[in-house]
Structure formats: structure tokens, C-alpha cells
Short mmCIF file of C-alpha atoms in Angstrom, two decimals:
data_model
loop_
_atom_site.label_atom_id
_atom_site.label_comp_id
_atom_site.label_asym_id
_atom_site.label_seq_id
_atom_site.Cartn_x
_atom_site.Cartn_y
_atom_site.Cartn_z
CA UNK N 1436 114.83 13.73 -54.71
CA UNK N 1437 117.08 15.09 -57.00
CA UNK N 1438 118.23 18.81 -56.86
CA UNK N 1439 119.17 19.69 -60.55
CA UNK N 1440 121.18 22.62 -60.70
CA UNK N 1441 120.63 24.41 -64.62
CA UNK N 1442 123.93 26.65 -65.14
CA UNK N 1443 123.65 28.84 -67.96
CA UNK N 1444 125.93 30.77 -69.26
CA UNK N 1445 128.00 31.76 -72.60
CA UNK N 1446 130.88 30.29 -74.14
CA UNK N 1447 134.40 30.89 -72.91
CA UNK N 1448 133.08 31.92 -69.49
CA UNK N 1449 135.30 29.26 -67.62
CA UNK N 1450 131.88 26.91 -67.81
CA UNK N 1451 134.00 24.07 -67.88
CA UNK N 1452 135.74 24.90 -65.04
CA UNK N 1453 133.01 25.21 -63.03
CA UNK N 1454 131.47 22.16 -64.40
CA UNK N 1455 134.76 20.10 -62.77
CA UNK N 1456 134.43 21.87 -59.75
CA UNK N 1457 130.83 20.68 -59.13
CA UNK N 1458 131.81 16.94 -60.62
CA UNK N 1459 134.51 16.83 -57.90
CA UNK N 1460 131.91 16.74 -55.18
CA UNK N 1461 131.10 13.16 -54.38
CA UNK N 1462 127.08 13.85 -54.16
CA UNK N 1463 126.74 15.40 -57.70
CA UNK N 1464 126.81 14.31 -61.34
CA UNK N 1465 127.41 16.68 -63.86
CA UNK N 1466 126.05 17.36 -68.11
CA UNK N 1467 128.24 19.07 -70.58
CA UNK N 1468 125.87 21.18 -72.56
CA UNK N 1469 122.96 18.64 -73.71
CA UNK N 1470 121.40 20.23 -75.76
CA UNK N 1471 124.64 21.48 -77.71
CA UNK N 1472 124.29 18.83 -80.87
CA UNK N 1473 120.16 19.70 -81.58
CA UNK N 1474 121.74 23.18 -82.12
CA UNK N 1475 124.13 22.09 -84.49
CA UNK N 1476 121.81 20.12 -86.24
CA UNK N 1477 118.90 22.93 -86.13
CA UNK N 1478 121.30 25.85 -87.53
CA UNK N 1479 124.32 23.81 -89.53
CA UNK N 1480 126.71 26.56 -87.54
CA UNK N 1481 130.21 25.35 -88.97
CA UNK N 1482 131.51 24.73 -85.31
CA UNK N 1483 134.15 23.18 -84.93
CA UNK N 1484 133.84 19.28 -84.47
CA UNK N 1485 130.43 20.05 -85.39
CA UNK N 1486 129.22 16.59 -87.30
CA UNK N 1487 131.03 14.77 -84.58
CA UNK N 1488 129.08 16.15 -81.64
CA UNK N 1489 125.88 15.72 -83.71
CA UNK N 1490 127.11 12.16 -84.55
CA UNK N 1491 128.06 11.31 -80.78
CA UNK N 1492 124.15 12.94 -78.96
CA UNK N 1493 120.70 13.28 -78.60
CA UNK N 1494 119.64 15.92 -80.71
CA UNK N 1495 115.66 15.87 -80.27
CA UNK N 1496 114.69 18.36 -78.31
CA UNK N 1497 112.22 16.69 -76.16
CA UNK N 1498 114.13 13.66 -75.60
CA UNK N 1499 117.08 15.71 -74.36
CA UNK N 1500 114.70 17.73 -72.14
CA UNK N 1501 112.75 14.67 -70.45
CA UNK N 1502 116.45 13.16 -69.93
CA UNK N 1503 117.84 16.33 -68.40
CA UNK N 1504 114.66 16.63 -65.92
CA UNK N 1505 114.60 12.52 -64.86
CA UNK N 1506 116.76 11.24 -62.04
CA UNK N 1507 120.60 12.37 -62.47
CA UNK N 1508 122.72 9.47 -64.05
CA UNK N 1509 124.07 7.19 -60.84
CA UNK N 1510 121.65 8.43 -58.67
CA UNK N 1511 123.59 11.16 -57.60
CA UNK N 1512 121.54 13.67 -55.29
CA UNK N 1513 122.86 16.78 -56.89
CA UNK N 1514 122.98 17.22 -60.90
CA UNK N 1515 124.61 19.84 -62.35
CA UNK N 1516 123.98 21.16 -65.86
CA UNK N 1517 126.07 22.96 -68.05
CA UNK N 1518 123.74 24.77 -70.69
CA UNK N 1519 123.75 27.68 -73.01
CA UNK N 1520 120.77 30.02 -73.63
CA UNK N 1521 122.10 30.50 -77.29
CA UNK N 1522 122.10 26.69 -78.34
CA UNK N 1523 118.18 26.82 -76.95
CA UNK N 1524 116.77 27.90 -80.77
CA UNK N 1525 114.31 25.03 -80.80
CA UNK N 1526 111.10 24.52 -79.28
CA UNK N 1527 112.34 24.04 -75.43
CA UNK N 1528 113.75 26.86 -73.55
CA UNK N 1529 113.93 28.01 -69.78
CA UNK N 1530 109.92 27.67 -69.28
CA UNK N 1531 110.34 24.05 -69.76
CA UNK N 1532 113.31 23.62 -66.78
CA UNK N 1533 110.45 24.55 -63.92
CA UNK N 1534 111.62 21.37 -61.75
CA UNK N 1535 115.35 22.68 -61.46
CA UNK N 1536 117.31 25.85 -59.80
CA UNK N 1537 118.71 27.99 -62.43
CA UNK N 1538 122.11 29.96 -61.50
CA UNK N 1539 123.63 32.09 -64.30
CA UNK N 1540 127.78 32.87 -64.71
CA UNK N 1541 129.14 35.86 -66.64
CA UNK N 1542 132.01 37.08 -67.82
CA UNK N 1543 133.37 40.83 -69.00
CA UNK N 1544 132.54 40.45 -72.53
CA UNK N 1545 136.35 41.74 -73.76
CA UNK N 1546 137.54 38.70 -72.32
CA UNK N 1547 134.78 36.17 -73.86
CA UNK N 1548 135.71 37.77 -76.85
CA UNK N 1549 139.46 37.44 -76.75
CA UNK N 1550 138.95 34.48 -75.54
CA UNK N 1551 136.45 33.29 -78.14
CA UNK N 1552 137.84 34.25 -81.31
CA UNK N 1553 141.25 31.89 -80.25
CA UNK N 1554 138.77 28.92 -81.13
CA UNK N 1555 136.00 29.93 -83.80
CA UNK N 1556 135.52 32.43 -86.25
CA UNK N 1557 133.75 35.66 -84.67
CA UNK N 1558 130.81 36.70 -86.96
CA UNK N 1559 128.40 38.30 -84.49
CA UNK N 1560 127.79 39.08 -80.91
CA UNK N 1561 124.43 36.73 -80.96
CA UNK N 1562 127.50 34.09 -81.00
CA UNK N 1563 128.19 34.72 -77.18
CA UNK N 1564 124.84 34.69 -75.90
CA UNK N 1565 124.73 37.85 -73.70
CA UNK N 1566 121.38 38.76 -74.88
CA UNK N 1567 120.29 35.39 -74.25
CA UNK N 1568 121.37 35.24 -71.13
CA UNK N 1569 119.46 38.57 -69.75
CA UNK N 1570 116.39 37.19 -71.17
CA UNK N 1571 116.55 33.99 -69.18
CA UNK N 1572 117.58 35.82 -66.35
CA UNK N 1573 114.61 38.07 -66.62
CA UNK N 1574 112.06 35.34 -67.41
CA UNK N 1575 113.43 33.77 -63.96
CA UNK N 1576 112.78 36.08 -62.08
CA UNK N 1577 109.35 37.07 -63.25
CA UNK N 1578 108.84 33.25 -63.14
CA UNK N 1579 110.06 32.46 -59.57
CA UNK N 1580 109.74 36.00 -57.14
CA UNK N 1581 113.11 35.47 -56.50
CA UNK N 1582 116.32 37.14 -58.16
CA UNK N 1583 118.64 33.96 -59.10
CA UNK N 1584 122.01 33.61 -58.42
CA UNK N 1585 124.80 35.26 -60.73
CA UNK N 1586 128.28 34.36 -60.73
CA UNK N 1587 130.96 36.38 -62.68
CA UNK N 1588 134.01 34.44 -63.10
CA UNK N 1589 136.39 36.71 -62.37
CA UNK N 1590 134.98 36.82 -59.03
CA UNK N 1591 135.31 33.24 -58.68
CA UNK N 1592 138.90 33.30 -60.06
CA UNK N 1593 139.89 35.74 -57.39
CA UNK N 1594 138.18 33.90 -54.65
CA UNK N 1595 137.16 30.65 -55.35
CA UNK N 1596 136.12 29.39 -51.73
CA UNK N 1597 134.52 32.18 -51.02
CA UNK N 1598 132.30 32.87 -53.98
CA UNK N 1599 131.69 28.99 -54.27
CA UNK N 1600 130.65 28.71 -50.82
CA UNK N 1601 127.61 31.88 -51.28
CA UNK N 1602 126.57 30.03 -54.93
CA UNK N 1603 126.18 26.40 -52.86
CA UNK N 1604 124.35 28.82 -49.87
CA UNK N 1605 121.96 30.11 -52.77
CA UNK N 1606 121.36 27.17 -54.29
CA UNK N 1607 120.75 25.28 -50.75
CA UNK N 1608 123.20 22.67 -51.09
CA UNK N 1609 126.21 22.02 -48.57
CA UNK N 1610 129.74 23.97 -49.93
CA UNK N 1611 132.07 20.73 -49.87
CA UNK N 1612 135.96 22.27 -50.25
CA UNK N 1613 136.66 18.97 -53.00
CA UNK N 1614 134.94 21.53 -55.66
CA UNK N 1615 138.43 23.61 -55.94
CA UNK N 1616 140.28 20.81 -56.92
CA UNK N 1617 140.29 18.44 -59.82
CA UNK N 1618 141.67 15.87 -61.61
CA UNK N 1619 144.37 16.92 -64.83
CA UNK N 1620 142.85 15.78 -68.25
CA UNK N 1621 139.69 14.95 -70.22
CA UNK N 1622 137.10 13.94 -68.28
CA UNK N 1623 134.42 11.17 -69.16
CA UNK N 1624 131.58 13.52 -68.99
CA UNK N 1625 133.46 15.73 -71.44
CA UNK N 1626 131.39 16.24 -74.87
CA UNK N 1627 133.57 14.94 -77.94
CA UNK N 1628 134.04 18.54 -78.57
CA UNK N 1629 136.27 18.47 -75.67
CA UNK N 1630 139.83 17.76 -77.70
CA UNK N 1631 139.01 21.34 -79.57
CA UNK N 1632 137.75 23.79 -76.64
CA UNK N 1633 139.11 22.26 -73.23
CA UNK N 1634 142.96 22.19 -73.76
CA UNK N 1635 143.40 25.14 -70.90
CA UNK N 1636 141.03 23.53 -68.49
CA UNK N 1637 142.27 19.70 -69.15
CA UNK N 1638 145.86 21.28 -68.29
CA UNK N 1639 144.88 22.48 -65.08
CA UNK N 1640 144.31 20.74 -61.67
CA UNK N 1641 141.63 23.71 -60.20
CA UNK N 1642 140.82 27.53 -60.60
CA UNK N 1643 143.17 29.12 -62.71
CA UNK N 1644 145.19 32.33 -61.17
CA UNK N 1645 143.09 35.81 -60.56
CA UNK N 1646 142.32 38.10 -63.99
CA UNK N 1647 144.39 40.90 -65.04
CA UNK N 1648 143.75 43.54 -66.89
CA UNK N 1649 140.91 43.64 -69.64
CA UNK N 1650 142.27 42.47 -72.94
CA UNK N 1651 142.47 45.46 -75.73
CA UNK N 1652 140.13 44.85 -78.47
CA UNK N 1653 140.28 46.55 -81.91
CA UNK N 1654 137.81 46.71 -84.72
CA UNK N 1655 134.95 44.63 -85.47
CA UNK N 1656 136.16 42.66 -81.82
CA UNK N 1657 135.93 45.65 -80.35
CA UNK N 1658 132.57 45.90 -81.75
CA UNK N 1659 131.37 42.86 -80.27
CA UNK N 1660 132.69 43.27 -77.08
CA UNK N 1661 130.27 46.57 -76.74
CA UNK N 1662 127.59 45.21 -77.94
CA UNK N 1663 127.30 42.64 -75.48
CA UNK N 1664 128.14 45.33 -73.06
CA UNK N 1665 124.79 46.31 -71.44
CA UNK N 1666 123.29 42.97 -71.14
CA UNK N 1667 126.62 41.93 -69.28
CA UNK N 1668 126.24 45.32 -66.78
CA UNK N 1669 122.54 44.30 -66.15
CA UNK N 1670 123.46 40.77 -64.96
CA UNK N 1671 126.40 41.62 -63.29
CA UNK N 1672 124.42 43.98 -61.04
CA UNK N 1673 122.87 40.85 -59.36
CA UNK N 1674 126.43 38.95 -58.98
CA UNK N 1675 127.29 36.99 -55.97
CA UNK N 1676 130.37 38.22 -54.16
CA UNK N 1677 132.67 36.83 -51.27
#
């Protein structure tokens, strides 16, 4: 049986990060955001690399869904899932994911957004999927009984083992100590958008030093940053800590 592990989150929330942490464990294969090129496709966002990641996957809807929910790739007992709430604009969302766990990880929207606008052009908060990201949360929890584990990544920064080891407790799967570590470079699962978005994460060899301060934001970042500001406080209520 295979335990398929839905991770939603925004962008710029160290995803990737934790998607190399749970592809260093030998028992689990890992998907970088499936359903990524059917967004592009659907919307014609001007992303970058964006006719090349349309180009290089899947972009039905219901194909991408029935291949996310079969058996994971090698046969692989655990099957991690990197997914965004904001690419889900077509006619599959979270209601359609009732065979696998769903864990959600945040970050304090002043650094999504300073950390965002490095890589793509900033036109509106919807672009970060905060709002999103409550609403899934929400319909999980009405769906299941059960509150479902949150992860902020500053959390995990500052303790890695230790928050790692309560998200593989919620999620009922063994903590195995390979997920802090990681090998330096692209990875195969990496979608082609890889070469624009991953340079920080390709450089590194495991979780990156604790946060600092909160970044300053002026203006219409500023903006963004507090509008995304109450759906990030409600989730973060719920977050897993060492």
C-alpha cells in the first residue's frame, strides 16, 4: 500500500527543500508540483520557463490526478507530493486527493514576498496562495475530524530534526535522519523549471542556516505581505513545533 503524502504549500516557502529532504529517504519517491503545467496552460500566467514546463508535462487535469493517486513511481512505499493550492484553478482540487494525507507548510508572508519578487514579477497577493492555502486547510479538516499537520519553515530551519521528526510522527511514517541531508545540484525529479527557481536549494547540501530578522517591505510589497497576513496567522496557529 502506498502512503501518499500531498504537501501543499505556496511558492518560495523552502518547498523544494523539503521535497529533497523526503527524496533522501530510501522508502519514498517524490513529485515536483504535477499539476504546475495544466496551470500554465489554463491561465497563460507569463511564468517564467512557462512554454517549457507546459511543453515538458501532463497538463490534463484528470490524467495528472489518476497518476498522482496510482502506485508511486518505483514502487516506493512512501510518495511525497509537492503541490500548490493556487495552480489547482481547474476542475480537480483537494476533494479529489481523499486516498492521501495532506500536510500543509507556511511561511511569514514578508519573507515569501522578498523572496518571491527576486524571481517573478509581483502583481497580486492571489500569486502566493495564502488564501488558498486556508481554504484547503479548512476543507481538511471539515473533511477528515482531524486538524492536519502544519509546518512553518522557519521552524524547520531552526530545528530541522526536531520538527521533521513530529511531521513523520503525524503523518505515521518512521523519521529516518537521511532526510537532513542531500545531494548538491539538480535533481532528476526536478521540473524543467528547476534552472530558473532552484539555484539556492541546488547550491546547498541540507537545511539552510536559522531565519533572521523579517525582511522590510515598502509599498505595494508591503501591501502584499499584509494581505496575506491573516490567512498566514490562522494556519500558523495549528503549526507543528519541536
Amino acid at each position: 500500500m502506498t502512503i501518499r503524502i500531498a504537501m501543499w504549500s505556496g511558492p518560495r516557502n523552502i518547498s523544494t527543500a523539503m521535497m529533497r529532504s523526503f527524496g533522501s529517504r530510501a522508502d519514498c519517491a517524490v513529485s515536483d508540483e504535477p499539476f504546475y503545467g495544466a496551470f500554465l496552460k489554463a491561465t497563460g500566467e507569463p511564468h517564467p520557463l512557462a512554454r517549457e514546463t507546459i511543453e515538458s508535462m501532463e497538463c490534463d487535469w484528470h490524467t495528472v490526478l489518476r497518476q498522482q493517486s496510482g502506485d508511486a513511481p518505483s514502487g516506493e512505499p512512501v510518495w511525497y507530493q509537492k503541490h500548490m493550492p493556487h495552480h489547482m484553478v481547474g476542475p480537480v482540487s483537494i476533494a479529489a486527493f481523499g486516498d492521501h494525507l495532506h500536510a500543509f507548510l507556511i511561511r511569514a508572508p514578508e519573507r515569501v514576498v522578498a523572496s518571491y519578487r527576486k524571481k517573478n514579477e509581483l502583481r497580486r497577493a492571489e500569486m502566493l496562495g495564502f488564501a488558498q492555502m486556508r481554504s484547503y486547510f479548512d476543507f481538511e479538516c471539515e473533511r477528515s475530524g482531524t486538524v492536519p499537520p502544519v509546518v512553518d519553515s522557519d521552524d524547520i530551519l531552526a530545528d530541522p530534526e526536531g520538527v521533521l521528526t513530529r511531521l513523520c510522527e503525524a503523518l505515521g511514517i518512521e523519521w529516518d535522519p537521511a532526510m537532513l541531508a542531500w545531494e548538491e545540484g539538480p535533481h532528476p525529479e526536478d521540473g524543467v523549471w528547476g534552472t530558473h527557481w532552484y539555484d539556492r536549494v541546488n547550491a546547498s547540501t541540507g537545511f539552510g542556516e536559522p531565519p533572521g530578522d523579517l525582511p522590510e517591505l515598502e509599498g505595494e510589497y508591503l501591501q502584499v505581505a499584509e494581505e496575506c497576513r491573516d490567512d498566514y496567522e490562522a494556519l500558523a496557529r495549528y503549526r507543528i513545533s519541536a
